[in-house]
Amino acid sequence: FALGLQVGSREEQVAQLQHLMRMASWKRIRILILPVAAGAHAGMAGPFTLLKFPKYQPLVWITTENSSLFAEEEHAVQGYEAVVEALNDSSLDEDQSMKWMSRRCVRLQEAAETKAVSNEDEPFPPL
């Protein structure tokens, strides 16, 4: 949903998508798109960061509008690990996500000529 929502100009959207595609080539970055067509999903409760360390127990950093929290209780961390797993199961894989972003860039660039952007989602799973 966030990638389809227009914030700024089409050129800015294209630049942002291109930036994400460049970042996806970095060693420790994976970008997985969860299409709107997937419907309600495990990540809808809000953003969080699951932190894993070689020598320490994992923890979760939860952020809200005006506060943040570190959850380190094993049960809480397991709950967030389950959310990550569910999101992985529902998302496009890395290659499909890159193709989705590339197609979105093309549509935005073509729309600049016609002054209209199709908000139709990609089929899920993609054909």
mmCIF file of C-alpha atoms in Angstrom:
data_model
loop_
_atom_site.group_PDB
_atom_site.id
_atom_site.type_symbol
_atom_site.label_atom_id
_atom_site.label_comp_id
_atom_site.label_asym_id
_atom_site.label_seq_id
_atom_site.Cartn_x
_atom_site.Cartn_y
_atom_site.Cartn_z
ATOM 1 C CA PHE A 1 0.000 0.000 0.000
ATOM 2 C CA ALA A 2 2.775 2.439 0.929
ATOM 3 C CA LEU A 3 4.485 2.048 -2.446
ATOM 4 C CA GLY A 4 1.269 2.765 -4.313
ATOM 5 C CA LEU A 5 0.282 5.821 -2.294
ATOM 6 C CA GLN A 6 1.345 9.005 -4.062
ATOM 7 C CA VAL A 7 3.323 11.284 -1.789
ATOM 8 C CA GLY A 8 5.198 13.882 -3.762
ATOM 9 C CA SER A 9 5.581 13.940 -7.508
ATOM 10 C CA ARG A 10 5.768 10.953 -9.840
ATOM 11 C CA GLU A 11 9.445 11.709 -10.347
ATOM 12 C CA GLU A 12 10.004 11.528 -6.589
ATOM 13 C CA GLN A 13 8.148 8.209 -6.409
ATOM 14 C CA VAL A 14 10.290 6.804 -9.217
ATOM 15 C CA ALA A 15 13.453 8.028 -7.485
ATOM 16 C CA GLN A 16 12.345 6.422 -4.208
ATOM 17 C CA LEU A 17 11.594 3.089 -5.901
ATOM 18 C CA GLN A 18 14.928 3.192 -7.710
ATOM 19 C CA HIS A 19 16.655 3.867 -4.395
ATOM 20 C CA LEU A 20 14.931 0.834 -2.853
ATOM 21 C CA MET A 21 15.992 -1.319 -5.811
ATOM 22 C CA ARG A 22 19.613 -0.180 -5.407
ATOM 23 C CA MET A 23 19.493 -0.887 -1.660
ATOM 24 C CA ALA A 24 18.108 -4.369 -2.364
ATOM 25 C CA SER A 25 21.445 -5.220 -3.981
ATOM 26 C CA TRP A 26 23.245 -4.656 -0.665
ATOM 27 C CA LYS A 27 24.403 -7.744 1.166
ATOM 28 C CA ARG A 28 22.234 -7.515 4.299
ATOM 29 C CA ILE A 29 19.100 -5.945 2.832
ATOM 30 C CA ARG A 30 16.088 -7.898 1.604
ATOM 31 C CA ILE A 31 13.065 -6.108 0.236
ATOM 32 C CA LEU A 32 9.900 -8.173 0.096
ATOM 33 C CA ILE A 33 6.714 -6.582 -1.196
ATOM 34 C CA LEU A 34 3.433 -7.499 0.449
ATOM 35 C CA PRO A 35 0.809 -6.563 -2.167
ATOM 36 C CA VAL A 36 -2.435 -4.914 -1.125
ATOM 37 C CA ALA A 37 -4.226 -7.860 -2.752
ATOM 38 C CA ALA A 38 -2.903 -10.055 0.100
ATOM 39 C CA GLY A 39 -5.452 -8.344 2.362
ATOM 40 C CA ALA A 40 -5.166 -8.154 6.125
ATOM 41 C CA HIS A 41 -1.795 -9.356 7.371
ATOM 42 C CA ALA A 42 0.263 -9.974 10.479
ATOM 43 C CA GLY A 43 2.170 -6.688 10.246
ATOM 44 C CA MET A 44 -0.855 -4.432 10.504
ATOM 45 C CA ALA A 45 -0.350 -3.859 14.227
ATOM 46 C CA GLY A 46 2.514 -1.487 13.473
ATOM 47 C CA PRO A 47 6.215 -1.195 12.761
ATOM 48 C CA PHE A 48 8.904 -3.012 14.701
ATOM 49 C CA THR A 49 12.496 -4.104 14.266
ATOM 50 C CA LEU A 50 13.559 -7.626 15.200
ATOM 51 C CA LEU A 51 17.188 -7.492 16.330
ATOM 52 C CA LYS A 52 19.288 -10.657 16.428
ATOM 53 C CA PHE A 53 22.843 -10.862 17.722
ATOM 54 C CA PRO A 54 25.463 -13.621 17.602
ATOM 55 C CA LYS A 55 26.199 -13.561 21.356
ATOM 56 C CA TYR A 56 22.984 -12.196 22.889
ATOM 57 C CA GLN A 57 19.313 -13.062 22.981
ATOM 58 C CA PRO A 58 17.180 -11.402 20.285
ATOM 59 C CA LEU A 59 15.025 -8.414 21.126
ATOM 60 C CA VAL A 60 12.378 -6.326 19.423
ATOM 61 C CA TRP A 61 12.375 -2.559 19.045
ATOM 62 C CA ILE A 62 8.804 -1.261 18.824
ATOM 63 C CA THR A 63 8.186 2.327 17.801
ATOM 64 C CA THR A 64 5.064 4.430 18.041
ATOM 65 C CA GLU A 65 4.346 8.067 17.298
ATOM 66 C CA ASN A 66 5.808 9.387 20.534
ATOM 67 C CA SER A 67 7.573 6.501 22.258
ATOM 68 C CA SER A 68 9.564 3.355 21.731
ATOM 69 C CA LEU A 69 9.993 0.104 23.599
ATOM 70 C CA PHE A 70 12.516 -2.715 23.656
ATOM 71 C CA ALA A 71 10.873 -6.106 24.240
ATOM 72 C CA GLU A 72 13.268 -8.786 25.368
ATOM 73 C CA GLU A 73 11.026 -11.307 27.114
ATOM 74 C CA GLU A 74 11.309 -14.600 25.225
ATOM 75 C CA HIS A 75 7.556 -14.971 24.735
ATOM 76 C CA ALA A 76 7.241 -11.445 23.308
ATOM 77 C CA VAL A 77 10.161 -11.944 20.919
ATOM 78 C CA GLN A 78 8.687 -15.253 19.730
ATOM 79 C CA GLY A 79 5.444 -13.456 18.920
ATOM 80 C CA TYR A 80 7.264 -10.974 16.694
ATOM 81 C CA GLU A 81 9.273 -13.778 15.095
ATOM 82 C CA ALA A 82 5.924 -15.366 14.187
ATOM 83 C CA VAL A 83 4.828 -12.072 12.601
ATOM 84 C CA VAL A 84 8.017 -11.979 10.506
ATOM 85 C CA GLU A 85 7.453 -15.571 9.408
ATOM 86 C CA ALA A 86 3.828 -14.856 8.463
ATOM 87 C CA LEU A 87 4.888 -11.783 6.478
ATOM 88 C CA ASN A 88 7.551 -13.822 4.673
ATOM 89 C CA ASP A 89 4.920 -16.424 3.784
ATOM 90 C CA SER A 90 2.547 -13.775 2.348
ATOM 91 C CA SER A 91 5.100 -11.601 0.560
ATOM 92 C CA LEU A 92 6.482 -11.778 -2.917
ATOM 93 C CA ASP A 93 9.999 -13.195 -2.978
ATOM 94 C CA GLU A 94 13.002 -10.922 -3.598
ATOM 95 C CA ASP A 95 12.990 -11.399 -7.370
ATOM 96 C CA GLN A 96 9.234 -10.886 -7.668
ATOM 97 C CA SER A 97 9.488 -7.797 -5.436
ATOM 98 C CA MET A 98 12.196 -6.286 -7.644
ATOM 99 C CA LYS A 99 10.074 -6.947 -10.722
ATOM 100 C CA TRP A 100 7.056 -5.361 -9.017
ATOM 101 C CA MET A 101 9.047 -2.213 -8.190
ATOM 102 C CA SER A 102 10.463 -2.067 -11.705
ATOM 103 C CA ARG A 103 6.981 -2.357 -13.254
ATOM 104 C CA ARG A 104 5.703 0.330 -10.881
ATOM 105 C CA CYS A 105 8.520 2.642 -12.017
ATOM 106 C CA VAL A 106 7.645 2.031 -15.662
ATOM 107 C CA ARG A 107 3.934 2.694 -15.012
ATOM 108 C CA LEU A 108 4.739 5.926 -13.166
ATOM 109 C CA GLN A 109 7.025 7.095 -15.967
ATOM 110 C CA GLU A 110 4.446 6.210 -18.631
ATOM 111 C CA ALA A 111 1.732 7.925 -16.602
ATOM 112 C CA ALA A 112 3.725 11.151 -16.633
ATOM 113 C CA GLU A 113 2.977 11.248 -20.356
ATOM 114 C CA THR A 114 -0.746 10.437 -19.970
ATOM 115 C CA LYS A 115 -1.260 12.224 -16.603
ATOM 116 C CA ALA A 116 -2.904 9.171 -15.017
ATOM 117 C CA VAL A 117 -1.544 6.397 -12.814
ATOM 118 C CA SER A 118 -3.303 3.062 -12.562
ATOM 119 C CA ASN A 119 -3.768 2.115 -8.925
ATOM 120 C CA GLU A 120 -4.596 -1.454 -9.860
ATOM 121 C CA ASP A 121 -2.504 -3.859 -7.869
ATOM 122 C CA GLU A 122 -0.414 -6.553 -9.391
ATOM 123 C CA PRO A 123 -2.108 -9.929 -9.309
ATOM 124 C CA PHE A 124 -1.178 -11.911 -6.251
ATOM 125 C CA PRO A 125 0.630 -14.126 -6.717
ATOM 126 C CA PRO A 126 2.046 -12.520 -9.855
ATOM 127 C CA LEU A 127 1.408 -14.279 -13.124
#
